[in-house]
């Protein structure tokens, strides 16, 4: 299967590996798990979402206790792109591993992927007037590191909840991080 994949024959690799017995027999092998991600990624690139999702899901099933490594973080990043419904969970896991193994570049890459997802979630919750749940999402965003936009969004939610003092402090924090941001100046 790997030889087919390396030769660009993704369909033949799929047929060779597409067996529960094969996956069950090899699931403990690190190289096999990495190969599942490669195969999922190739299928995703070729527009074969069925196989992409299948192999990505099999990779996750093989990940009982993911080893804290750069490769694991990269695999979680890739699988999150193939399985968007699980992306936030996978990227948070990858961010935590990248933090533990002190990989600042991977942390920043994951932060760049996670923040827009968090803001989408916050906007959806805000539209439904679920301000406390939106604040919980922003709390998760804050765990990624300092970010003026997170403080700004929290401040707006505290205004909605009538907690002006907390909102004012967060507006000040946002301005301290980005003193030239006109939106923050006007809102403050």
CSV table of C-alpha atoms in Angstrom, one decimal:
chain,number,residue,atom,x,y,z
A,1,UNK,CA,0.0,0.0,0.0
A,2,UNK,CA,2.8,2.4,0.9
A,3,UNK,CA,4.6,1.7,-2.4
A,4,UNK,CA,1.4,2.4,-4.3
A,5,UNK,CA,1.0,5.6,-2.4
A,6,UNK,CA,4.5,6.7,-3.0
A,7,UNK,CA,4.0,6.0,-6.7
A,8,UNK,CA,1.0,8.3,-6.7
A,9,UNK,CA,-1.5,5.4,-7.0
A,10,UNK,CA,-3.8,6.4,-4.2
A,11,UNK,CA,-6.7,4.3,-5.4
A,12,UNK,CA,-4.6,1.1,-5.4
A,13,UNK,CA,-3.2,2.1,-2.0
A,14,UNK,CA,-6.8,2.5,-0.8
A,15,UNK,CA,-7.8,-1.0,-2.1
A,16,UNK,CA,-4.8,-2.6,-0.5
A,17,UNK,CA,-5.3,-1.0,2.9
A,18,UNK,CA,-9.1,-0.9,3.0
A,19,UNK,CA,-9.6,-3.8,5.2
A,20,UNK,CA,-10.6,-3.8,8.9
A,21,UNK,CA,-8.3,-6.8,9.5
A,22,UNK,CA,-5.3,-4.9,8.0
A,23,UNK,CA,-6.0,-1.8,10.1
A,24,UNK,CA,-6.6,-3.8,13.3
A,25,UNK,CA,-3.4,-5.8,12.8
A,26,UNK,CA,-1.2,-2.7,12.2
A,27,UNK,CA,-2.9,-0.1,14.3
A,28,UNK,CA,-0.3,-0.1,17.1
A,29,UNK,CA,2.5,0.7,14.6
A,30,UNK,CA,3.6,4.3,14.6
A,31,UNK,CA,4.6,4.2,11.0
A,32,UNK,CA,1.2,2.7,10.1
A,33,UNK,CA,-0.6,5.5,11.9
A,34,UNK,CA,1.5,8.1,10.1
A,35,UNK,CA,0.7,6.3,6.8
A,36,UNK,CA,-3.0,6.5,7.6
A,37,UNK,CA,-2.7,10.3,7.8
A,38,UNK,CA,-0.7,10.4,4.6
A,39,UNK,CA,-3.3,8.3,2.8
A,40,UNK,CA,-6.2,10.4,4.3
A,41,UNK,CA,-4.4,13.6,3.1
A,42,UNK,CA,-3.8,12.2,-0.4
A,43,UNK,CA,-7.5,11.2,-0.7
A,44,UNK,CA,-8.5,14.6,0.6
A,45,UNK,CA,-6.3,16.3,-2.0
A,46,UNK,CA,-7.8,14.1,-4.7
A,47,UNK,CA,-11.3,15.0,-3.7
A,48,UNK,CA,-12.1,11.5,-2.4
A,49,UNK,CA,-13.7,12.6,0.8
A,50,UNK,CA,-15.1,9.2,1.7
A,51,UNK,CA,-11.7,7.6,1.9
A,52,UNK,CA,-10.1,10.7,3.4
A,53,UNK,CA,-12.6,10.7,6.3
A,54,UNK,CA,-12.3,6.9,6.7
A,55,UNK,CA,-8.6,6.9,7.0
A,56,UNK,CA,-8.5,10.0,9.2
A,57,UNK,CA,-11.1,8.4,11.5
A,58,UNK,CA,-9.0,5.2,11.6
A,59,UNK,CA,-6.0,7.2,12.6
A,60,UNK,CA,-8.0,8.7,15.5
A,61,UNK,CA,-9.1,5.3,16.5
A,62,UNK,CA,-5.5,4.2,16.7
A,63,UNK,CA,-4.5,7.1,18.9
A,64,UNK,CA,-5.2,5.8,22.4
A,65,UNK,CA,-2.4,7.8,24.0
A,66,UNK,CA,-0.7,9.9,21.4
A,67,UNK,CA,3.0,10.3,21.9
A,68,UNK,CA,4.0,13.9,22.5
A,69,UNK,CA,6.0,14.6,19.3
A,70,UNK,CA,6.2,17.1,16.5
A,71,UNK,CA,4.8,14.4,14.1
A,72,UNK,CA,1.8,13.8,16.3
A,73,UNK,CA,1.0,17.5,16.3
A,74,UNK,CA,1.4,17.7,12.6
A,75,UNK,CA,-0.9,14.7,12.1
A,76,UNK,CA,-3.6,16.2,14.4
A,77,UNK,CA,-3.3,19.4,12.4
A,78,UNK,CA,-3.8,17.5,9.1
A,79,UNK,CA,-6.6,15.3,10.4
A,80,UNK,CA,-8.4,18.4,11.7
A,81,UNK,CA,-8.4,19.8,8.2
A,82,UNK,CA,-9.9,16.6,6.9
A,83,UNK,CA,-12.5,16.3,9.7
A,84,UNK,CA,-13.7,19.9,10.2
A,85,UNK,CA,-16.3,18.8,12.7
A,86,UNK,CA,-13.5,17.6,15.0
A,87,UNK,CA,-11.0,20.3,14.1
A,88,UNK,CA,-11.2,22.4,17.2
A,89,UNK,CA,-10.9,19.4,19.5
A,90,UNK,CA,-7.9,18.0,17.5
A,91,UNK,CA,-6.1,21.4,17.2
A,92,UNK,CA,-6.5,22.0,20.9
A,93,UNK,CA,-5.0,18.7,21.6
A,94,UNK,CA,-2.2,19.5,19.1
A,95,UNK,CA,-1.7,22.9,20.8
A,96,UNK,CA,-1.3,21.3,24.2
A,97,UNK,CA,1.2,18.7,22.9
A,98,UNK,CA,3.2,21.5,21.1
A,99,UNK,CA,3.2,23.5,24.3
A,100,UNK,CA,4.5,20.4,26.3
A,101,UNK,CA,7.3,19.7,23.8
A,102,UNK,CA,8.1,23.4,23.4
A,103,UNK,CA,7.4,23.8,19.7
A,104,UNK,CA,6.5,27.6,19.4
A,105,UNK,CA,6.1,27.5,15.6
A,106,UNK,CA,3.6,24.7,15.8
A,107,UNK,CA,1.8,26.5,18.6
A,108,UNK,CA,1.5,29.6,16.5
A,109,UNK,CA,0.2,27.7,13.5
A,110,UNK,CA,-2.4,26.0,15.6
A,111,UNK,CA,-3.3,29.3,17.3
A,112,UNK,CA,-3.8,30.9,13.9
A,113,UNK,CA,-6.2,28.0,13.0
A,114,UNK,CA,-8.1,28.0,16.3
A,115,UNK,CA,-8.8,31.7,16.8
A,116,UNK,CA,-11.0,32.1,13.8
A,117,UNK,CA,-12.9,28.9,14.8
A,118,UNK,CA,-13.4,30.3,18.3
A,119,UNK,CA,-14.6,33.6,16.9
A,120,UNK,CA,-17.1,31.8,14.7
A,121,UNK,CA,-18.4,29.9,17.7
A,122,UNK,CA,-18.6,33.1,19.7
A,123,UNK,CA,-20.6,34.9,17.0
A,124,UNK,CA,-23.0,32.0,16.7
A,125,UNK,CA,-23.5,31.9,20.4
A,126,UNK,CA,-23.9,35.7,20.6
A,127,UNK,CA,-26.6,35.6,17.9
A,128,UNK,CA,-28.5,33.1,20.1
A,129,UNK,CA,-27.9,35.4,23.1
A,130,UNK,CA,-25.9,32.7,24.8
A,131,UNK,CA,-23.4,35.1,26.3
A,132,UNK,CA,-22.0,32.9,29.1
A,133,UNK,CA,-21.3,30.1,26.7
A,134,UNK,CA,-19.6,32.5,24.4
A,135,UNK,CA,-17.4,33.7,27.3
A,136,UNK,CA,-16.5,30.1,28.0
A,137,UNK,CA,-15.3,29.7,24.4
A,138,UNK,CA,-13.3,32.9,24.7
A,139,UNK,CA,-11.7,31.5,27.9
A,140,UNK,CA,-10.5,28.6,25.8
A,141,UNK,CA,-9.1,31.1,23.3
A,142,UNK,CA,-7.3,33.0,26.1
A,143,UNK,CA,-5.5,29.8,27.0
A,144,UNK,CA,-3.6,30.1,23.7
A,145,UNK,CA,-1.9,33.3,24.8
A,146,UNK,CA,-2.4,37.0,24.9
A,147,UNK,CA,-4.7,38.3,22.2
A,148,UNK,CA,-6.2,41.8,22.0
A,149,UNK,CA,-9.2,40.6,19.9
A,150,UNK,CA,-10.1,38.0,22.5
A,151,UNK,CA,-10.1,40.7,25.2
A,152,UNK,CA,-12.2,42.9,23.0
A,153,UNK,CA,-14.8,40.2,22.3
A,154,UNK,CA,-15.0,39.4,26.0
A,155,UNK,CA,-15.5,43.1,26.8
A,156,UNK,CA,-18.4,43.2,24.3
A,157,UNK,CA,-20.0,40.2,25.9
A,158,UNK,CA,-19.7,41.6,29.4
A,159,UNK,CA,-21.4,44.8,28.1
A,160,UNK,CA,-24.3,42.5,27.0
A,161,UNK,CA,-24.4,41.0,30.5
A,162,UNK,CA,-24.4,44.5,32.1
A,163,UNK,CA,-21.0,43.9,33.7
A,164,UNK,CA,-19.5,47.3,32.8
A,165,UNK,CA,-16.5,47.2,35.2
A,166,UNK,CA,-15.3,43.9,33.8
A,167,UNK,CA,-15.8,45.1,30.3
A,168,UNK,CA,-13.9,48.3,30.9
A,169,UNK,CA,-10.9,46.3,32.2
A,170,UNK,CA,-10.9,44.1,29.1
A,171,UNK,CA,-11.2,47.1,26.8
A,172,UNK,CA,-8.1,48.5,28.6
A,173,UNK,CA,-6.3,45.2,28.2
A,174,UNK,CA,-7.1,45.1,24.5
A,175,UNK,CA,-5.8,48.6,24.0
A,176,UNK,CA,-2.7,47.9,26.0
A,177,UNK,CA,-1.9,45.0,23.6
A,178,UNK,CA,-2.9,47.0,20.4
A,179,UNK,CA,-2.7,50.8,21.3
A,180,UNK,CA,-3.1,51.9,17.7
A,181,UNK,CA,-6.3,49.9,17.0
A,182,UNK,CA,-9.0,52.5,16.2
A,183,UNK,CA,-11.9,50.1,16.8
A,184,UNK,CA,-10.7,49.4,20.4
A,185,UNK,CA,-10.2,53.2,21.0
A,186,UNK,CA,-13.7,54.0,19.8
A,187,UNK,CA,-15.3,51.2,21.8
A,188,UNK,CA,-13.5,52.1,24.9
